[in-house]
Amino acid sequence: MNSVYLVYTPYHILTAAGLASLYDESDKKYLVIVSDFADADMFCHVISKWNRNPFLEIILLDGRYNISNETEIKRVNVFRKNVRLLKDLFNTKLKDGCNAFIYHDANVEGQIIAYLNYKKGGTNFYVEDGTSAYSNYIAPTLPFYKILIARVVYGKFYENVRILGMNRYISKIMVFSPENVRTELRNKKIIKIPKQVLLSLNNNIFISNLLKSYGIDQKKLDIKNVFIAAHSDHLIKYNLMARYKILFGCCITELKDIHVKYHPRERIPDFLDVEKDPKVKIIPQALPMEILSLSLIGREPKMIIGDISTSLLTAKILLKPARVISLLRLLNSENVYPEEIFKKEGIIIPKKVTQLKKELKSHES
């Protein structure tokens, strides 16, 4: 049986590459990348040149990053085109069904693959999208008329998936931490993803080649502390920008050396105003944090600070010696849904600024 991997982020690509090269014994493997992030084409190129590339073909689709400023009609047309291209894939190269590894089954691309593959007798896997497999977050219910419109525009297969992994055509769930999987997913077969899926990528030239694409020499990396900046849209939406800058100021004051990592989709240049600060270095914005974490194994930073980013969870998994801190309680964030899994994995969550300062001072001294 053949297999197809549908991915939307650099994190997805990393786990797909690891799974396909280490554990997938399928005859032919296809990678479908939906361009929901910057540099999707660069990732496509690096994988195709990788000497251990496990994929017979890599298909690059337009995604939300390309069309973020387009009209709703143009966005819908892009998604309709993606549905059409995926139908062609199943009609020509995956005629007999396959193992489909789907990283986002709420999006229309994931739903059409799950539907077509189920009808052909294939097996559909939801592969964890980060914290969503463990949190208690439930997406809002779409108005009935919007669901009807989606079914008319895309097809009768469309459904309002409010919890990732709950698409009716998905039967198996793949996660790094099965013991922490959210209750709603436990009625499906749970499969543990070995940590080696990610670690193996650091034992060959894949990660170093990705870093070279960003002008970074892996052997010269020297990072003491990392601050993973939240997306400014989130901070503005919840009126958190002023408080966030105060918390970041605490980190700059207490830490002697800090690297700032802005979100890959951030559109406000250097909103923390750190470019001219000699104590602060800016990591290339488009570089995914997961790649940075992999490249730092064996020379871990002292501290990694963020809010609710999946990158914090990945960093804690990969960089055990590092102290990982989440600011979610200090921000009084309405999105506190990753808190339980963060606590279980040993991520520190200060409730007061004095606690944060104490953590920063104790680890820097």
XYZ file of C-alpha atoms in Angstrom:
365
model
C 0.000 0.000 0.000
C 1.126 3.550 -0.740
C 0.990 6.532 1.612
C 0.359 10.277 1.538
C 1.306 12.930 4.098
C -0.697 16.172 4.197
C 1.206 18.918 6.041
C 0.663 22.603 6.802
C 3.618 23.749 8.936
C 7.377 23.169 9.278
C 6.650 21.090 12.411
C 4.408 18.840 10.321
C 7.091 18.498 7.658
C 9.700 17.462 10.221
C 7.544 14.718 11.744
C 6.399 13.567 8.292
C 10.006 13.309 7.079
C 10.964 11.358 10.190
C 7.981 9.002 10.038
C 8.350 8.369 6.305
C 12.093 7.676 6.457
C 12.127 5.557 9.634
C 8.823 3.714 9.998
C 6.798 3.859 6.795
C 7.364 0.794 4.608
C 4.910 1.872 1.914
C 5.867 1.295 -1.710
C 5.319 4.883 -2.776
C 5.127 7.909 -0.490
C 3.708 11.285 -1.426
C 4.160 14.539 0.488
C 1.539 17.260 0.031
C 2.585 20.647 1.445
C -0.099 23.310 1.828
C 1.648 26.687 1.863
C 0.362 28.006 5.181
C 3.790 29.406 6.114
C 6.681 31.356 4.620
C 9.364 29.476 2.682
C 7.211 26.443 1.866
C 8.886 26.324 -1.545
C 12.323 26.339 0.096
C 11.373 23.376 2.301
C 10.145 21.584 -0.796
C 13.507 22.159 -2.494
C 15.609 21.061 0.511
C 13.640 17.825 0.946
C 13.861 17.003 -2.766
C 17.679 17.362 -2.613
C 18.019 15.409 0.652
C 19.995 12.206 0.100
C 17.512 10.282 2.282
C 14.377 11.810 0.812
C 11.707 9.114 1.315
C 9.084 10.719 -0.940
C 8.467 9.719 -4.525
C 6.799 13.065 -5.178
C 6.358 16.351 -3.319
C 3.264 18.361 -4.219
C 3.142 22.047 -3.252
C -0.316 23.605 -2.959
C -1.264 27.236 -2.443
C -2.175 27.952 1.156
C -3.365 30.532 3.619
C 0.001 32.320 3.747
C -0.167 33.086 0.017
C -3.716 34.420 0.124
C -3.970 36.136 3.513
C -4.686 39.526 1.885
C -6.974 38.256 -0.865
C -10.753 38.574 -1.086
C -12.949 35.793 0.278
C -13.886 34.742 -3.262
C -10.238 34.341 -4.271
C -9.522 32.387 -1.095
C -12.395 30.020 -1.775
C -11.188 29.515 -5.346
C -7.742 28.528 -4.058
C -9.264 25.929 -1.717
C -11.494 24.607 -4.513
C -8.428 24.238 -6.703
C -6.656 22.323 -3.911
C -9.638 19.967 -3.613
C -9.560 19.393 -7.364
C -5.803 18.660 -7.365
C -6.153 16.197 -4.487
C -9.005 14.430 -6.275
C -6.700 14.078 -9.285
C -3.998 12.594 -7.035
C -6.383 9.906 -5.804
C -7.780 9.256 -9.276
C -4.354 8.773 -10.862
C -1.763 7.690 -8.268
C -3.690 6.509 -5.208
C -6.487 4.619 -6.941
C -6.578 1.752 -4.433
C -6.507 3.802 -1.246
C -3.519 4.293 1.016
C -2.283 5.179 4.483
C -3.121 8.885 4.771
C -1.323 10.885 7.468
C -3.369 14.046 8.000
C -2.150 16.856 10.255
C -5.232 19.076 10.105
C -8.615 17.501 9.471
C -10.626 20.698 10.009
C -9.253 22.171 6.781
C -10.830 21.251 3.490
C -7.675 19.576 2.115
C -7.531 17.169 5.055
C -11.231 16.420 4.760
C -11.199 15.572 1.051
C -8.220 13.229 1.528
C -9.882 11.507 4.504
C -13.137 11.107 2.569
C -11.616 9.794 -0.672
C -9.243 7.453 1.120
C -12.010 6.028 3.304
C -14.171 5.364 0.237
C -11.269 3.492 -1.386
C -10.670 1.325 1.680
C -7.565 3.136 2.936
C -6.650 4.014 6.535
C -6.653 7.589 7.815
C -4.378 8.783 10.615
C -4.584 12.108 12.413
C -1.018 13.104 13.333
C -0.768 15.541 16.219
C -0.709 19.213 15.336
C 1.032 20.146 18.598
C -0.858 21.116 21.737
C -4.301 20.629 20.136
C -4.115 16.847 20.710
C -3.781 17.399 24.468
C -5.666 20.606 25.248
C -9.314 21.200 26.040
C -9.801 23.723 23.241
C -12.940 23.333 21.121
C -13.362 25.510 18.044
C -16.595 27.520 17.749
C -19.540 25.918 15.980
C -20.016 27.277 12.484
C -23.463 28.661 11.675
C -25.512 26.068 9.803
C -25.725 28.225 6.681
C -21.905 28.371 6.463
C -21.682 24.584 6.662
C -24.296 24.328 3.897
C -22.364 26.780 1.719
C -19.112 24.844 2.293
C -20.811 21.613 1.234
C -22.113 23.262 -1.913
C -18.759 24.888 -2.732
C -16.391 22.034 -1.798
C -18.500 18.899 -1.599
C -20.840 16.870 0.611
C -17.832 15.482 2.491
C -17.329 18.771 4.376
C -18.030 18.806 8.109
C -17.501 21.291 10.933
C -14.579 19.681 12.802
C -14.295 21.440 16.153
C -11.630 19.157 17.652
C -8.683 18.128 15.470
C -8.659 14.378 14.909
C -12.446 14.014 15.180
C -13.227 13.844 11.461
C -15.570 10.869 11.024
C -13.315 9.210 8.434
C -10.228 9.164 10.681
C -9.769 5.968 12.692
C -6.273 6.288 14.182
C -4.469 8.979 16.165
C -0.677 9.423 16.261
C 0.851 11.438 19.116
C 4.130 11.778 21.011
C 2.446 11.507 24.413
C -0.491 9.018 24.360
C -0.975 9.185 28.129
C -1.894 12.873 27.843
C -4.245 12.693 24.858
C -7.494 14.596 25.318
C -10.546 12.540 26.252
C -12.448 13.052 22.989
C -9.759 11.280 20.944
C -9.468 8.197 23.138
C -12.240 6.273 21.398
C -9.925 5.913 18.388
C -6.785 3.782 18.207
C -3.881 5.755 19.704
C -0.369 5.191 18.326
C 2.746 6.578 19.999
C 5.174 8.524 17.806
C 8.716 7.713 18.965
C 10.842 10.758 19.782
C 13.413 9.266 17.404
C 11.193 10.468 14.551
C 12.495 13.984 15.227
C 15.890 13.144 16.705
C 16.892 11.118 13.650
C 16.675 14.225 11.475
C 19.585 15.736 13.398
C 21.815 12.755 12.623
C 22.037 13.527 8.919
C 22.356 16.576 6.720
C 18.636 17.416 6.610
C 18.643 19.934 9.491
C 22.029 21.416 8.578
C 20.834 21.926 4.985
C 17.695 23.704 6.191
C 19.819 25.971 8.400
C 22.132 26.749 5.472
C 19.086 27.924 3.539
C 18.704 30.607 6.235
C 22.402 31.473 6.167
C 23.162 29.684 9.452
C 26.121 27.384 10.110
C 24.902 24.741 12.577
C 28.394 24.201 13.997
C 28.676 27.875 14.976
C 25.332 28.133 16.779
C 25.762 29.551 20.276
C 22.471 30.448 21.932
C 22.141 30.936 25.700
C 18.490 32.001 26.031
C 15.555 32.142 23.605
C 12.437 34.320 23.778
C 9.707 33.034 21.438
C 7.553 36.076 20.683
C 3.788 35.751 20.446
C 2.098 36.889 17.251
C 1.223 40.589 17.508
C -2.296 39.884 16.194
C -3.026 37.855 19.333
C -1.577 40.524 21.614
C -3.544 43.299 19.930
C -6.784 41.287 19.844
C -6.693 40.682 23.601
C -5.182 44.092 24.482
C -2.028 42.470 25.863
C 0.722 44.364 24.027
C 1.665 46.765 26.849
C 1.792 44.000 29.457
C 3.711 41.745 27.085
C 6.409 44.376 26.568
C 6.750 44.761 30.339
C 7.280 40.999 30.732
C 9.783 41.000 27.894
C 11.569 43.908 29.581
C 11.940 41.741 32.706
C 13.602 39.055 30.614
C 16.047 41.519 29.038
C 16.907 42.990 32.430
C 17.581 39.650 34.127
C 19.258 37.742 31.279
C 22.709 38.670 29.998
C 22.264 37.220 26.539
C 18.979 36.591 24.731
C 17.896 35.625 21.231
C 14.409 36.689 20.074
C 12.403 34.514 17.699
C 9.487 36.287 16.031
C 6.562 34.274 14.658
C 7.082 33.171 11.015
C 3.820 34.887 10.025
C 4.464 38.099 12.001
C 3.817 41.169 9.844
C 4.890 43.983 12.213
C 8.698 44.272 11.921
C 10.503 44.066 15.287
C 7.462 45.067 17.364
C 9.506 44.527 20.550
C 12.008 47.190 19.397
C 15.103 45.103 20.090
C 17.023 45.362 16.841
C 19.471 47.960 18.223
C 19.831 46.437 21.701
C 23.358 44.955 22.025
C 22.114 42.310 24.483
C 19.585 40.960 22.013
C 20.055 39.025 18.785
C 17.203 38.294 16.385
C 16.841 34.795 14.989
C 15.747 34.802 11.309
C 11.989 35.210 11.444
C 11.137 32.562 8.855
C 13.273 29.908 10.579
C 10.895 27.504 12.373
C 11.602 27.135 16.084
C 11.389 23.344 15.821
C 14.387 23.323 13.470
C 16.314 25.528 15.860
C 15.480 23.181 18.758
C 16.707 20.162 16.824
C 19.918 21.930 15.869
C 20.662 22.769 19.535
C 20.514 19.202 20.886
C 23.723 18.623 22.848
C 24.317 22.335 23.387
C 21.004 23.309 24.889
C 20.126 26.916 25.788
C 19.779 27.682 29.491
C 16.254 29.000 29.089
C 13.424 29.122 26.550
C 10.542 31.530 27.181
C 7.201 31.785 25.356
C 3.452 31.831 25.887
C 1.152 29.139 24.427
C 3.240 28.167 21.411
C 3.529 24.520 20.389
C 7.239 25.327 20.001
C 7.533 25.397 23.797
C 6.253 21.840 24.027
C 8.579 20.667 21.267
C 11.530 22.422 22.917
C 10.782 20.705 26.221
C 10.641 17.315 24.495
C 13.872 17.822 22.557
C 15.943 20.001 24.882
C 15.489 18.362 28.289
C 18.292 20.264 30.122
C 16.816 23.648 29.159
C 14.429 25.418 31.526
C 11.227 26.196 29.613
C 8.905 28.958 30.857
C 5.393 29.878 29.676
C 4.009 33.375 30.277
C 0.403 32.351 29.729
C -0.734 33.015 33.323
C 1.108 36.321 33.508
C -0.731 37.426 30.395
C -4.083 36.386 31.874
C -4.524 34.759 28.504
C -7.970 33.568 27.519
C -6.206 30.786 25.643
C -5.021 28.789 28.654
C -5.935 25.437 27.151
C -2.334 24.078 26.920
C -1.712 24.646 30.639
C -2.290 21.058 31.793
C -0.027 19.446 29.204
C 2.601 22.140 29.855
C 2.566 21.282 33.553
C 2.762 17.536 32.888
C 5.792 18.035 30.651
C 7.579 20.174 33.253
C 7.131 23.603 31.676
C 7.285 26.328 34.344
C 4.226 28.628 34.496
C 4.801 31.614 36.833
C 1.664 33.250 38.222
C 3.342 36.465 39.368
C 6.012 38.737 37.900
C 8.094 38.203 41.059
C 8.066 34.454 40.343
C 9.214 35.089 36.791
C 12.069 37.319 37.955
C 13.098 34.699 40.508
C 13.225 31.996 37.832
C 15.255 34.228 35.517
C 17.718 35.252 38.231
C 18.249 31.762 39.634
C 19.039 30.260 36.271
C 21.227 33.119 35.073
C 23.380 33.205 38.200
